[in-house]
Each structure stands twice: as structure tokens, then as C-alpha cells.
Short mmCIF file of C-alpha atoms in Angstrom, two decimals:
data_model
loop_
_atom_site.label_atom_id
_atom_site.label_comp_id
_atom_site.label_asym_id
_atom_site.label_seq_id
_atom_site.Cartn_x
_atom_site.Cartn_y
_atom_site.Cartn_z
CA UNK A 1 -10.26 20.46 16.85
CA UNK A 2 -7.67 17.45 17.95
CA UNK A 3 -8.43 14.22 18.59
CA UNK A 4 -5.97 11.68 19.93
CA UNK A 5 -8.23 8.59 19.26
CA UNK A 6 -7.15 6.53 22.06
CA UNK A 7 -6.49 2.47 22.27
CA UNK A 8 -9.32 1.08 20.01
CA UNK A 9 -11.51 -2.03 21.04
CA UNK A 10 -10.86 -4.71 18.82
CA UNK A 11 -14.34 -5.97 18.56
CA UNK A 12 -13.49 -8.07 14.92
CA UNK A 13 -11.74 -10.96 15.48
CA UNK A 14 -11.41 -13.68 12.61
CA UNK A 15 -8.01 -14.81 13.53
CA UNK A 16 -9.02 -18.24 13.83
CA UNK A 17 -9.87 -18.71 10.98
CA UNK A 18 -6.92 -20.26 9.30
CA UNK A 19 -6.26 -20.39 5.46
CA UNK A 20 -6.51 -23.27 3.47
CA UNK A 21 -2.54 -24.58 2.17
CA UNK A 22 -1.54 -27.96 0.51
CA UNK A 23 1.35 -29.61 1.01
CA UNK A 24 3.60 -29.78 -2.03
CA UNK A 25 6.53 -29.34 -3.98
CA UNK A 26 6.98 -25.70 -5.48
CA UNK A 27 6.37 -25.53 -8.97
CA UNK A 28 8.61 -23.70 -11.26
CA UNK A 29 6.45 -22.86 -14.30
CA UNK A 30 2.89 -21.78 -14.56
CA UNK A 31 1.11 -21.72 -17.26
CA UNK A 32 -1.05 -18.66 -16.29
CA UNK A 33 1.92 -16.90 -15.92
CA UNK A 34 3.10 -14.44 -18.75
CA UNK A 35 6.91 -14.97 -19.23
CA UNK A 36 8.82 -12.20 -19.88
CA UNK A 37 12.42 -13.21 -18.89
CA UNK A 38 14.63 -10.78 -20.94
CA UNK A 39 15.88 -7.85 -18.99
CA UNK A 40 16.49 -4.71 -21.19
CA UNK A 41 19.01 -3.58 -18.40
CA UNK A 42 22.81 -4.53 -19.68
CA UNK A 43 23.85 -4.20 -16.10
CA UNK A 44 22.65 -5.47 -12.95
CA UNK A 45 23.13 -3.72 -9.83
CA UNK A 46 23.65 -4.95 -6.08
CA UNK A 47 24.51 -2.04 -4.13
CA UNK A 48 23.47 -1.11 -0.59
CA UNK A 49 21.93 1.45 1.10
CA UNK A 50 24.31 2.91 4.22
CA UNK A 51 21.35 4.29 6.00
CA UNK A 52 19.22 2.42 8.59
CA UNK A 53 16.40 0.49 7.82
CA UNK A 54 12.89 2.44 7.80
CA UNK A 55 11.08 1.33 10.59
CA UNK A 56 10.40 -2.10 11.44
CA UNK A 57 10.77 -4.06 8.34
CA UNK A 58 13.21 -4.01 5.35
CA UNK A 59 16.35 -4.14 7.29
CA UNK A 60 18.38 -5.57 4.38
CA UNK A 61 17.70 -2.75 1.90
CA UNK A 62 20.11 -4.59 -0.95
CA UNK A 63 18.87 -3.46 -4.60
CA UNK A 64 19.31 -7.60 -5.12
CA UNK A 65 16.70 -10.52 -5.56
CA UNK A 66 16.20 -12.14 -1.86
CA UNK A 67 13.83 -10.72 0.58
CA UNK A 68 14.34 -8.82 3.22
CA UNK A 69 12.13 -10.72 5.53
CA UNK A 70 13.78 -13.86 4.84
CA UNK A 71 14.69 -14.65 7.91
CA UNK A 72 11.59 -13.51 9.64
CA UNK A 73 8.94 -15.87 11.25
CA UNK A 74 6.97 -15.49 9.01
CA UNK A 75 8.94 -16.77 5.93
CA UNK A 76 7.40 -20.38 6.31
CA UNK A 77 7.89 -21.94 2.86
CA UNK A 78 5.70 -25.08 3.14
CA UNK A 79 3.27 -25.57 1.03
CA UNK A 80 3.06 -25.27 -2.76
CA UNK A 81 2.46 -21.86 -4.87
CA UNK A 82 -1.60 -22.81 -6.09
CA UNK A 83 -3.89 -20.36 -5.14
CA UNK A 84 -6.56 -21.07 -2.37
CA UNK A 85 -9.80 -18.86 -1.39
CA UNK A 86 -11.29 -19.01 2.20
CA UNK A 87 -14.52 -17.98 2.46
CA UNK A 88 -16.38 -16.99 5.83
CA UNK A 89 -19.90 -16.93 6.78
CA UNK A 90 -22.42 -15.03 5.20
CA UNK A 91 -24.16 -13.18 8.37
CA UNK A 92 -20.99 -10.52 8.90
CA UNK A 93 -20.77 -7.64 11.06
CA UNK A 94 -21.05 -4.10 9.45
CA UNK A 95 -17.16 -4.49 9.09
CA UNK A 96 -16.02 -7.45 8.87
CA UNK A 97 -14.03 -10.37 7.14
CA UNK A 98 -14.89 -11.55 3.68
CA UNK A 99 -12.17 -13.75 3.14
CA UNK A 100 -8.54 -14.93 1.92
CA UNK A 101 -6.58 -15.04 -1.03
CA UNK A 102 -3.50 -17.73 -0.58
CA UNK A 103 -0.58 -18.24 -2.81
CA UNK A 104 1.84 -19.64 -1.09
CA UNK A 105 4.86 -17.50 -3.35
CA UNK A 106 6.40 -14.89 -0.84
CA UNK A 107 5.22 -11.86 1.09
CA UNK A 108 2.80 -9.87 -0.29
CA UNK A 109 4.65 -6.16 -0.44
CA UNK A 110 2.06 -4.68 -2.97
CA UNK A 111 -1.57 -4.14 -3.93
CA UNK A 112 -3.49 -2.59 -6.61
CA UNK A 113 -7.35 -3.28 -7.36
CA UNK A 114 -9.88 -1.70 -9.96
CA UNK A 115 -13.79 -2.43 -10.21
CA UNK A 116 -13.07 -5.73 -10.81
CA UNK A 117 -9.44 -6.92 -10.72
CA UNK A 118 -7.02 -6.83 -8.09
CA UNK A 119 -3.31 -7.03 -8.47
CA UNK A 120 -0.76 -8.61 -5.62
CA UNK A 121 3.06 -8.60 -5.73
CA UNK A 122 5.75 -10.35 -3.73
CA UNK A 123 9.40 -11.32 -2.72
CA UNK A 124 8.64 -13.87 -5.69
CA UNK A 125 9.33 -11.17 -8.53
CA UNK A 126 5.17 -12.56 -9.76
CA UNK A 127 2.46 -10.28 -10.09
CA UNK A 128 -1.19 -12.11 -9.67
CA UNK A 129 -4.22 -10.89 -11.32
CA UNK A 130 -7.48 -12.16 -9.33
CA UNK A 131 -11.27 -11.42 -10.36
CA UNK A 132 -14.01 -11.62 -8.59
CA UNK A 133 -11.79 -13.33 -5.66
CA UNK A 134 -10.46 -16.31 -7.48
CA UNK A 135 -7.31 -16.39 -9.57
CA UNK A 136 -7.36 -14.77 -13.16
CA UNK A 137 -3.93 -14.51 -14.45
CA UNK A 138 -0.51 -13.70 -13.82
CA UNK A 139 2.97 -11.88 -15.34
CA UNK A 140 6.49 -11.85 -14.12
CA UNK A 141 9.88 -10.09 -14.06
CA UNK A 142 13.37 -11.71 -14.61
CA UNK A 143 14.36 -9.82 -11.57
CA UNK A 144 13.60 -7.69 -8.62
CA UNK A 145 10.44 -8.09 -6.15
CA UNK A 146 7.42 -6.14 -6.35
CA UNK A 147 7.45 -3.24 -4.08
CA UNK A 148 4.64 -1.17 -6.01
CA UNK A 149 2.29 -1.24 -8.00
CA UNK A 150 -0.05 1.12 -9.90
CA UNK A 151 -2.97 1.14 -12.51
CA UNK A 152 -4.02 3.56 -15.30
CA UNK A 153 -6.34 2.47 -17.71
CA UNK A 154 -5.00 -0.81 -19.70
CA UNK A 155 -1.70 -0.16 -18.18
CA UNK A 156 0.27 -1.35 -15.17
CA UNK A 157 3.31 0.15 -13.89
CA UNK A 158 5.14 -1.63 -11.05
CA UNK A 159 7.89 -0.56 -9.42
CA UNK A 160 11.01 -3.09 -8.01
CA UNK A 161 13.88 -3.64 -5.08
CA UNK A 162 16.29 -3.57 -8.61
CA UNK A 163 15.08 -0.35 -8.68
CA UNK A 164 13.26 -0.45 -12.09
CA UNK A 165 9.88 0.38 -12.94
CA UNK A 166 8.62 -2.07 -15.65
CA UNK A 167 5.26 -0.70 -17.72
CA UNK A 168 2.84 -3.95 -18.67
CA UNK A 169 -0.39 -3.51 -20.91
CA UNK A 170 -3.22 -5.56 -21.08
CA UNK A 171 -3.85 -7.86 -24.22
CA UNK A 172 -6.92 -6.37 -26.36
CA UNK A 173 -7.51 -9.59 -27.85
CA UNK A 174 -6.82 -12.00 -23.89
CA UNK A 175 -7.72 -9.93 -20.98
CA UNK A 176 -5.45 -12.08 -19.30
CA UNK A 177 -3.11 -12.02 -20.97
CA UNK A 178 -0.55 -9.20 -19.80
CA UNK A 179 2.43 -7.90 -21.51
CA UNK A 180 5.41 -6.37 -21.05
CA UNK A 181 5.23 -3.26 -23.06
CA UNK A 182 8.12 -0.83 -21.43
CA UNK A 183 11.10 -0.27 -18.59
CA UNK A 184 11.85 2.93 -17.06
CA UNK A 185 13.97 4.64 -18.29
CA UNK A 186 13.68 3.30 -21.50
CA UNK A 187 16.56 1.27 -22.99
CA UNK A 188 16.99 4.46 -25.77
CA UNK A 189 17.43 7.46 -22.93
CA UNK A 190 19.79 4.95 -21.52
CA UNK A 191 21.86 4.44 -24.02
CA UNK A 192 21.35 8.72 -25.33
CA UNK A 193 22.30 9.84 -21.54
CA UNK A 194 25.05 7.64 -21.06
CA UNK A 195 27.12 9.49 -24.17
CA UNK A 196 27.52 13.07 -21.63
CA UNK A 197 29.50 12.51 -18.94
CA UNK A 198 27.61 14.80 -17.07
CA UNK A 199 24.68 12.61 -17.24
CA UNK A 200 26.01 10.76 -14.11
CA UNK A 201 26.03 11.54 -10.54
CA UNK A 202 27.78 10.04 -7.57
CA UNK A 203 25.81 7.15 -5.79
CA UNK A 204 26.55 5.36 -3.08
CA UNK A 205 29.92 3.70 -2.44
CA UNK A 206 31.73 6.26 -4.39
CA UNK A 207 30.22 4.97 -7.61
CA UNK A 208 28.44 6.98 -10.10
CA UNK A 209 24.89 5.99 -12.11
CA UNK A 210 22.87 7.83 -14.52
CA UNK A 211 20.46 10.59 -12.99
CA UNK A 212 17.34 8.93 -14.91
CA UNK A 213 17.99 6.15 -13.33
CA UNK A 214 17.17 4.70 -9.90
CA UNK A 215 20.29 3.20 -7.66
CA UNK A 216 18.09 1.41 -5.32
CA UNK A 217 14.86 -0.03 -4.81
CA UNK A 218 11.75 1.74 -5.76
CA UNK A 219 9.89 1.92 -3.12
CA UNK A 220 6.41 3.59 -4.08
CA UNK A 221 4.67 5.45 -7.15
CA UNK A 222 2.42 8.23 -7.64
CA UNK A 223 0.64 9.21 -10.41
CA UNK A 224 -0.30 13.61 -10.31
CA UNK A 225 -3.55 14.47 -10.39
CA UNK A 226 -4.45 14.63 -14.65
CA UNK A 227 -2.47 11.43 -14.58
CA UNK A 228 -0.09 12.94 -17.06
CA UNK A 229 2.95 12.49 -14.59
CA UNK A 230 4.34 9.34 -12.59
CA UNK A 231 6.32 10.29 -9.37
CA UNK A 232 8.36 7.55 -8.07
CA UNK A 233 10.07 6.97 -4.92
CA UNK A 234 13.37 5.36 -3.66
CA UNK A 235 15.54 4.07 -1.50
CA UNK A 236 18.47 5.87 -2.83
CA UNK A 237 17.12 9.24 -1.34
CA UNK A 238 15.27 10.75 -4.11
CA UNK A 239 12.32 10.48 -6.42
CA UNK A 240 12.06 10.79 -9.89
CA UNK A 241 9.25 12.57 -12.30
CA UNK A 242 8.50 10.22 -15.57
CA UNK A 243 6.41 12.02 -18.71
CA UNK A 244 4.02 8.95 -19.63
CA UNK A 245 3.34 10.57 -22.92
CA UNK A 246 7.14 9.33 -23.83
CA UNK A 247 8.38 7.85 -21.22
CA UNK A 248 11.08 10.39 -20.67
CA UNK A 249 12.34 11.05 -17.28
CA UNK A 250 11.79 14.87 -16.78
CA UNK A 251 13.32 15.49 -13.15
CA UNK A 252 15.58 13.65 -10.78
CA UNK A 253 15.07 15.21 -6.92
CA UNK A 254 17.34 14.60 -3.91
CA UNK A 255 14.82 14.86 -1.20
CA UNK A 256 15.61 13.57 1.77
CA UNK A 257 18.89 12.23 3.68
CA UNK A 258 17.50 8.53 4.31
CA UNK A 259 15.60 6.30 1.84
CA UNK A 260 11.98 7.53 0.40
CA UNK A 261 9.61 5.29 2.00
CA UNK A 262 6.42 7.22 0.48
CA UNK A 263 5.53 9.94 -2.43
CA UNK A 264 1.98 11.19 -2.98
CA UNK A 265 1.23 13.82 -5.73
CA UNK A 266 -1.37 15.82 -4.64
CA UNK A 267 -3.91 18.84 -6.18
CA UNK A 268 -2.20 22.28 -6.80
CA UNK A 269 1.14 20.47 -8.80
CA UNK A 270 1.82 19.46 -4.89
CA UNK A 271 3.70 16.94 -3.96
CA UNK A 272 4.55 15.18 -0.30
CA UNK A 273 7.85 12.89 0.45
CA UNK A 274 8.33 10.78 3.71
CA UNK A 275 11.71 9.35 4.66
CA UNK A 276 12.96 7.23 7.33
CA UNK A 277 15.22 10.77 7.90
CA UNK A 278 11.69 11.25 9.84
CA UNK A 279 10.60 13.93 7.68
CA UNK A 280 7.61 15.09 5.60
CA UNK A 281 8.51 17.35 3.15
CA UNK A 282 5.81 18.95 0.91
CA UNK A 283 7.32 19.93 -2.87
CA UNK A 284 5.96 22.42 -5.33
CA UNK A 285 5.89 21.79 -9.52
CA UNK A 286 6.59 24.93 -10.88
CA UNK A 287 6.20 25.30 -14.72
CA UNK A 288 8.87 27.00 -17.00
CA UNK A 289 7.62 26.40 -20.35
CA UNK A 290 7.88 22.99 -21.78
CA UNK A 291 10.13 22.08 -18.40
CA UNK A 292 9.07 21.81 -15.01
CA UNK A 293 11.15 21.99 -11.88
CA UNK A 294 9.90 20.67 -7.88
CA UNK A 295 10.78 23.62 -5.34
CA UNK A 296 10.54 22.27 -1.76
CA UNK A 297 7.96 24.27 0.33
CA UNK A 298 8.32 23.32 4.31
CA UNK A 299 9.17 20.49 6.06
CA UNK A 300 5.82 19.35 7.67
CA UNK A 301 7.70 16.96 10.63
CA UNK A 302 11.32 16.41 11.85
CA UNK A 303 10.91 13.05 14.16
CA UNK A 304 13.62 10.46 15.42
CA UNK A 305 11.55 7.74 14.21
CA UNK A 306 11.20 6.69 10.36
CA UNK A 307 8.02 7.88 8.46
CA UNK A 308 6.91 4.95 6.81
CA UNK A 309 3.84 5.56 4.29
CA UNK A 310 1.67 8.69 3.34
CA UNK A 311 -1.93 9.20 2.49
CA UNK A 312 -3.91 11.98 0.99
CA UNK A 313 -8.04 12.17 1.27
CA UNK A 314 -10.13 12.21 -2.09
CA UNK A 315 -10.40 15.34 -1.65
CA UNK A 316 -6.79 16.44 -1.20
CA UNK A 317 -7.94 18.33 2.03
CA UNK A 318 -5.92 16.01 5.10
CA UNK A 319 -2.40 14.70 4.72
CA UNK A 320 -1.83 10.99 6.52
CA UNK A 321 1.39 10.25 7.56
CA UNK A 322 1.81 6.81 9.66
CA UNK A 323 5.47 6.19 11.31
CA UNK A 324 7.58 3.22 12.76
CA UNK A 325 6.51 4.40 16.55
CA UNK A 326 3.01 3.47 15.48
CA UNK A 327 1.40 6.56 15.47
CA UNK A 328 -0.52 8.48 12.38
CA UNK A 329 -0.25 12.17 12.31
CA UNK A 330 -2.37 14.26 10.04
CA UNK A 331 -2.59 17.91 8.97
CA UNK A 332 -5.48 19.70 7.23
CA UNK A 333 -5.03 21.90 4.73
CA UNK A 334 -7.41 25.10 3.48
CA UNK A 335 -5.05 28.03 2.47
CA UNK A 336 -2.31 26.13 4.03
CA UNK A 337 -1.76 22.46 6.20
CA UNK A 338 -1.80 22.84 9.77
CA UNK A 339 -1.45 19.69 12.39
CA UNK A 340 -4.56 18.33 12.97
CA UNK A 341 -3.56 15.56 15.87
CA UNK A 342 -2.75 12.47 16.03
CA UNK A 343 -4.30 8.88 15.27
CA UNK A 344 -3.12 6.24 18.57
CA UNK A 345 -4.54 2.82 17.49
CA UNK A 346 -1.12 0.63 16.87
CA UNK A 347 1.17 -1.18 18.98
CA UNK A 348 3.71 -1.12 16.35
CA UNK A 349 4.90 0.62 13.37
CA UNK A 350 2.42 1.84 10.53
CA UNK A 351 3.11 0.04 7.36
CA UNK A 352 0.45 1.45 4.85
CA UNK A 353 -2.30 4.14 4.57
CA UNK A 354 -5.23 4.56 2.63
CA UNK A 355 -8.01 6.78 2.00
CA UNK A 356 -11.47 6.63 0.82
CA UNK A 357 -14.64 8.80 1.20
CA UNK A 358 -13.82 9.92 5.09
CA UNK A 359 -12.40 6.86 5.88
CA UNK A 360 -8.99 6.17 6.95
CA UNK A 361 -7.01 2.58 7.18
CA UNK A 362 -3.79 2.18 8.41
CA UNK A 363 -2.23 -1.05 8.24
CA UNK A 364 0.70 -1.96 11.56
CA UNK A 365 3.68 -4.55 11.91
CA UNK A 366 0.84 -5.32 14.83
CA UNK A 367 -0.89 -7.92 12.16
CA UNK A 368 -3.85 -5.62 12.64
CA UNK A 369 -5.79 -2.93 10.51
CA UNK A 370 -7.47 -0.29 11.96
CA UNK A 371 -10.88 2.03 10.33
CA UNK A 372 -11.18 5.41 11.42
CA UNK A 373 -14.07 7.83 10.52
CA UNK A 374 -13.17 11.27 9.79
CA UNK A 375 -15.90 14.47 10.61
CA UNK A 376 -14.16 17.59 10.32
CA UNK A 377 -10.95 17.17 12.53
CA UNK A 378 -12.49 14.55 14.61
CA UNK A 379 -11.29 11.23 13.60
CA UNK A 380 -13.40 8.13 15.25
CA UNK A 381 -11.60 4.22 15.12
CA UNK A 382 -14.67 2.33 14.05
CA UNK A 383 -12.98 -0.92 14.32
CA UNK A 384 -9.79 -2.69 14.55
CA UNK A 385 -9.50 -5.70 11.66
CA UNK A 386 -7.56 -8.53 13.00
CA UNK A 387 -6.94 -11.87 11.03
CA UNK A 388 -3.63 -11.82 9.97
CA UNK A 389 -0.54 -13.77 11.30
CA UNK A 390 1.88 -11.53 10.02
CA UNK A 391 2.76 -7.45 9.87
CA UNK A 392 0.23 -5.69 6.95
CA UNK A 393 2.29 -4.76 4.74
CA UNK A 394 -0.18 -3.11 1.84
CA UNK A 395 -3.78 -1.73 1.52
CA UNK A 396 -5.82 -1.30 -1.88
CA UNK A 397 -9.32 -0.02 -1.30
CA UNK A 398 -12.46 0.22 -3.53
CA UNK A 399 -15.82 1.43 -3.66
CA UNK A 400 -18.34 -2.13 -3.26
CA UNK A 401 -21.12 -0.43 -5.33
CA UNK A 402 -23.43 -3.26 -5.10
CA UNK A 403 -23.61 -3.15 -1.23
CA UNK A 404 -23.41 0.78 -0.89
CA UNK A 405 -26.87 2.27 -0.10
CA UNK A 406 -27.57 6.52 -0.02
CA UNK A 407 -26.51 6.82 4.10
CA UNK A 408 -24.42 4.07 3.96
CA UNK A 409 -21.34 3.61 1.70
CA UNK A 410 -19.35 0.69 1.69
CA UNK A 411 -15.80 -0.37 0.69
CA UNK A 412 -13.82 -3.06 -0.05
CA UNK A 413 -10.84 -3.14 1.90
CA UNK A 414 -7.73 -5.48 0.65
CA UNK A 415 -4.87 -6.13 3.01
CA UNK A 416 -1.33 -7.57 2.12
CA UNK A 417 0.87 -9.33 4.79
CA UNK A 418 4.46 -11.14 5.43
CA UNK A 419 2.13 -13.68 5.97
CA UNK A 420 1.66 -14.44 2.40
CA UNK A 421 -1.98 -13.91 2.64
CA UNK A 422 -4.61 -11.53 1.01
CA UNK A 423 -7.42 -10.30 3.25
CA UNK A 424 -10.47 -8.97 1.81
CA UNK A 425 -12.68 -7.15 4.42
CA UNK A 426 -16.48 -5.44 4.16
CA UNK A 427 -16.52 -2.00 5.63
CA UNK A 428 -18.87 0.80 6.28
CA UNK A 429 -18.47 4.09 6.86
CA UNK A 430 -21.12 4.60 9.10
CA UNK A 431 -20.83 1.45 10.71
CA UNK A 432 -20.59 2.19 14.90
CA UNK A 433 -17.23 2.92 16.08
CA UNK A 434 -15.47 0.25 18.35
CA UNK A 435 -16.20 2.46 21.84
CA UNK A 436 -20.17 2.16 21.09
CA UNK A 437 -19.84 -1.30 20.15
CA UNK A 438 -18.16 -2.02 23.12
CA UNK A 439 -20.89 -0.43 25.49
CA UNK A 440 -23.38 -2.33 23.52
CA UNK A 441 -22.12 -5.40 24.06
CA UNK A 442 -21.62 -5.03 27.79
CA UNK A 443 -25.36 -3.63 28.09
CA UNK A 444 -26.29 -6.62 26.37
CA UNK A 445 -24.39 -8.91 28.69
CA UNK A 446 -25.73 -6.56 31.78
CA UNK A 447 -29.45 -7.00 30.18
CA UNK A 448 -28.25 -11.05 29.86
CA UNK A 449 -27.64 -11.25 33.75
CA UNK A 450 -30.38 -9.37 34.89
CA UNK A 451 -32.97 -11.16 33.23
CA UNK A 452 -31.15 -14.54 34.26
CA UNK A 453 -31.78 -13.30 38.05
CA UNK A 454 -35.06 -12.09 37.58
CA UNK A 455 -36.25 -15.01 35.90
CA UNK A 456 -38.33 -17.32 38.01
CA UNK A 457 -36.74 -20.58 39.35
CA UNK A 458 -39.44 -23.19 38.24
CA UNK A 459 -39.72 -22.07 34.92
CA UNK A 460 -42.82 -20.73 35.26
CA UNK A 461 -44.16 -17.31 33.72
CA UNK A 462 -44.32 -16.05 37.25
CA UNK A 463 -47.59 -14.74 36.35
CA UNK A 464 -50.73 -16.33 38.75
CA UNK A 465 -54.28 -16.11 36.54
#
């Protein structure tokens, strides 16, 4: 079956609640942070994509150090760079607003969160560690902003606009302490690849760059599904497939004809690519022995607008795909994906997806987040998360075991925004969607009035003993 979804009723409003800020002047050194200012790069590149800009945001797609939203409205840069945590009321709806998480450093372009840590990067090239809501610790690079970011185990692999993906470990003896433990490529396949000539390939502006290597920013990361492989994506067109056993770039693909906005590795060695070509392409890893090589299968969606980020289920059973026209398609996949219909709950483009248990968020340039409930092909908006002042730019998601009841599982739902802020939201999955809340509330305010005209004038019972 199809289901359109429809306008959702935003029933969640926290927006007035502001964020706490101080007034200050920015600080340049931080003693939680982990310096690691050498760059293992010999060369620093500035070139530019040709192409448009995907979707709504990141019109200035330069592999350089400034943001590409800073010009936007948003870019406000009062205030100094110490962390601040809002809290909100106890008593909160099924899904509902937890709180905010403020450093006032740059837009927040990138999440990642485990059990207990949760990970934030920005235009300000820092990477924040927070636990349990409050500020842990914190690492930085000498250059690029954070784009990505993307845990396994003790290690955290991030992913830049200088198109670099540094690799950072976690101290054994200082859990806070975090370290810069590799780039990819390595410095060592650098310097082996650069010896063959026919090690480089043509790049933009008629200038060539080594095939292991990214020529613009990296704009997402993957990792397959025995975690023995790290896809990454790219503005310069293609994505890349990185060994973590040795850090050895194994395949270099040119996938689309625009910038790769989003790559997902999938079950089945499959893997899916959207571009802001407006395509979905779905790849296949075929083994040859030790080597490997990624045959494209179809082409899933050829649209004017850009395709901006891509989700797949738990599962691996429905492929997400959210675009700059605001609108989430989705195709479901048994012996082989078919459409399933579309998801119509944002005014503006779709910035970020996630997945979790049958539960869908999509975050929009709209400032707003919106939860939909999957059962079968039927997908239901439970509710519309509003609070930010800005367009959402990320979404990490995680199971809130202490809160999650048999018949009622609950998540914890992060959202990043231009606005510099964190959001941290409650949500259940079988929390009533935003159509039955609405008709609830008006039945209430119907049951309100009635009794209001039925109710006796004097203030009496109205009952005569």
C-alpha cells in the first residue's frame, strides 16, 4: 500500500523556550580541548566544485575553512563558546522536548551518539564530547569543518569540507581524553601512490589528484554491515571504499554527475548513493578474491531537484531518501525495492534522515523535525518537533533503555541546527500520531464548552433535595 502522509499537525511546540547564552569575548584555547594542530597533508587544497549547490544549504561548496552559511541569518556570533544546558519541565508529552545543548562555536553540521556519549561537530573545525547532557571533553583539527562523523568501538572517524577523514581513538588510561591516531589516506599510501603516474586522475579545473584521495569535501560516511569497510562520500562526485584493518583505500567510484550528498552501505554487500544530480543509485560489492569491485545495479530516481540525505531501516528492508523539494520517498525491498510512496510533512528541503525500530525522522531547512511510524507500507507522522530557530541540519538517534517499557519503546532523538544548538527530544513509538491528537484536543475543547453552557448560572449543583 501507499501512503502520502499529508500536512502533519504540529501539536509540540517548545519554540519559546529560548537557550541560555552569555555575553563574552570568544576564547581561543580550551583546556578540554585535545590539540592536535599538525596536519600530515603537505598540501592544502582550495578548489571548487562547478556544480550547483545541493539543495538549500551549502551554496559555497569550497574544499576551504569558512562556512558556507556564513552569511546566513543564522550566523549570529554573539556570545562566547562555554557550553550551556536548558532544561524543560519534567511533566512532557509522549514526544516531546528534553532540552538544549549550547556552544556558541558555529553550526552544528554533524552528530554521532552511543549509550552514553554524544559527539557534535561544526563550521569551528571542534568536535564536543557531552555525557549524560553536560559537557565531557573535546578534540580538534588544524583544518576543515566537521561534516561527519562516525563511531566504532574506541574509535572515531570524522569526515571534513578539506576533504579528509581524520581517525581519533579514545585514551585507555583518560576517557576524555581523545587522540588523533590516523588520516585517510594515510601519509605512507600517499607518498607510495604518488611515485606512478597513473595513480592520478583529472579533477576539477583541469588539475589532477591522487585517486585515494578526496578533491572535495567529504560529505558523509558509512560503515558496511560487519563493520570491516568505511564508505565515504563527496562532493567531488564519487565515494571511496577504506579497509579499516590497514587503512588502505581499496576502491575509488565515480558515481554520480553532481556532488554525493549521502552513502549508506546496506545488507547483501549493497550499497545506495544520492546526489544533488537527483539520483539514487543502488551499487553492488562484488568479490574477486582478495579485491572487491562496486557494479552499479539501477538507478532508483532521476528528479530535477537535489537528493539530499538517505536512510536505511534496522532491518535493511525500506530505503529513505529525503530531497531539497521537501519530500521523502521510500522504496521497500523483499526480492527487489519497489516505490513505496511518499512522506509530505516539510515545507522545505530535507536535511537528514534517520531510522530506528519503525520509526522514521527527517530533519527540514523548515527548523522542524518530523516522527513518522511505519506498519507495513503505511507510514503515520506522529508528531512534528519544533524548537529550533534555524534549518536541522543532523539527527543521531538512540535507544533510552531506562524509559522503554515491553509495548512501548522509546528513543532519544538528537537534532543539530545552523542555529548552533543541540536539541535532545523524548520519543515514543507508539505515542498517538498528530491527526488523533488533534481530534483529542478539539473534543476536549468541545467537552470544555459544553459543560461551560450546561453548567448552572448560580453556582449551584443544580440538583434540588
Amino acid at each position: 500500500m501507499r501512503d502520502d502522509g499529508g500536512d502533519c499537525t504540529k501539536f509540540v511546540d517548545t519554540g519559546s523556550s529560548k537557550p541560555r547564552s552569555k555575553v563574552g569575548n570568544i576564547t581561543h584555547s580550551d583546556p578540554n580541548m585535545s590539540s592536535t594542530m599538525q596536519d600530515e597533508d603537505f598540501s592544502t587544497r582550495n578548489s571548487s566544485a562547478s556544480a550547483s549547490a545541493p539543495g538549500f544549504l551549502d551554496q559555497n561548496r569550497l574544499s576551504c575553512e569558512g562556512s558556507p552559511m556564513t552569511m546566513s541569518p543564522w550566523n549570529n556570533t554573539t556570545g562566547d563558546n562555554k557550553a550551556s544546558w536548558t532544561p524543560f519541565e519534567e511533566n512532557l508529552p509522549q514526544n516531546g522536548l528534553i532540552g538544549s545543548l549550547v556552544r556558541e562555536e558555529g553550526h552544528i553540521y554533524s552528530l554521532a551518539a552511543t549509550k552514553d556519549l554524544l559527539y557534535t561537530g561544526s563550521d569551528s573545525k571542534n568536535i564536543r564530547v557531552w555525557k549524560e547532557l553536560k559537557e565531557f571533553s573535546g578534540f580538534k583539527s588544524s583544518s576543515g569543518l566537521v561534516k561527519a562523523i562516525i563511531i566504532l568501538g574506541e574509535k572515531i572517524f570524522t569526515g571534513h569540507q578539506d576533504g579528509k577523514i581524520r581517525v581519533w581513538k579514545v585514551s585507555p588510561k583518560n576517557p576524555s581524553v581523545h587522540k588523533r591516531s590516523g588520516t585517510l589516506p594515510t601519509l605512507k599510501d600517499i607518498f607510495k601512490s604518488s611515485i606512478k603516474p597513473s595513480n592520478y586522475v583529472q579533477v576539477r579545473n583541469h588539475r589532477t589528484s591522487l585517486w585515494i584521495k578526496h578533491s572535495d569535501a567529504v560529505s558523509c560516511l558509512s560503515f558496511n554491515e560487519d563493520n570491516t569497510l568505511l564508505y565515504s562520500a563527496s562532493w567531488d562526485r564519487s565515494f571511496k571504499v577504506w579497509r579499516l584493518s590497514d587503512s588502505k583505500c581499496m576502491e575509488s567510484v565515480s558515481a554520480h554527475d553532481d556532488a554525493v550528498n549521502s552513502v549508506v552501505a546496506s545488507s547483501d554487500d549493497t550499497v545506495f548513493t544520492g546526489s544533488a544530480d537527483g539520483t539514487v543509485k543502488v551499487w553492488k560489492r562484488e568479490q574477486n578474491g582478495k579485491s572487491f569491485k562496486h557494479n552499479m545495479l539501477q538507478t532508483l530516481l532521476k528528479q530535477e531537484c537535489a537528493v539530499t540525505a538517505l536512510a536505511v531501516n534496522p532491518t535493511g528492508s525500506v530505503l529513505y531518501c529525503g530531497s531539497s523539494d521537501g519530500v521523502v520517498n521510500f522504496w521497500e525491498r523483499e526480492k527487489q525495492l519497489s516505490h513505496g510512496g511518499v512522506l509530505k510533512g516539510h515545507k522545505l528541503a530535507v536535511l537528514c534522515l534517520s531510522a530506528a525500530g519503525n520509526v522514521l525522522f527527517s530533519g527540514s531547512a523548515d527548523k522542524t523535525i518530523c516522527v513518522w511510524r511505519r506498519d507495513g507500507s503505511i507510514h503515520t507522522c506522529l508528531s512534528v518537533l519544533t524548537g529550533h530557530n534555524g534549518p536541522v541540519k543532523c539527527l543521531a538517534v538512540v535507544e533510552d533503555h531506562e524509559q522503554s517499557k515491553p509495548g512501548d519503546q522509546r528513543w532519544v532523538v538528537y537534532s543539530g541546527s545552523l542555529d548552533k544548538s543541540v536539541k535532545v527530544w523524548s520519543v515514543s513509538e507508539f505515542a498517538p500520531d498528530a491527526n488523533q491528537m488533534a481530534m483529542m484536543q478539539q473534543q476536549q475543547q468541545y467537552q470544555q464548552v459544553t459543560d461551560s453552557e450546561t453548567a448552572p448560572s448560580d453556582g449551584s449543583s443544580g440538583n434540588n433535595m
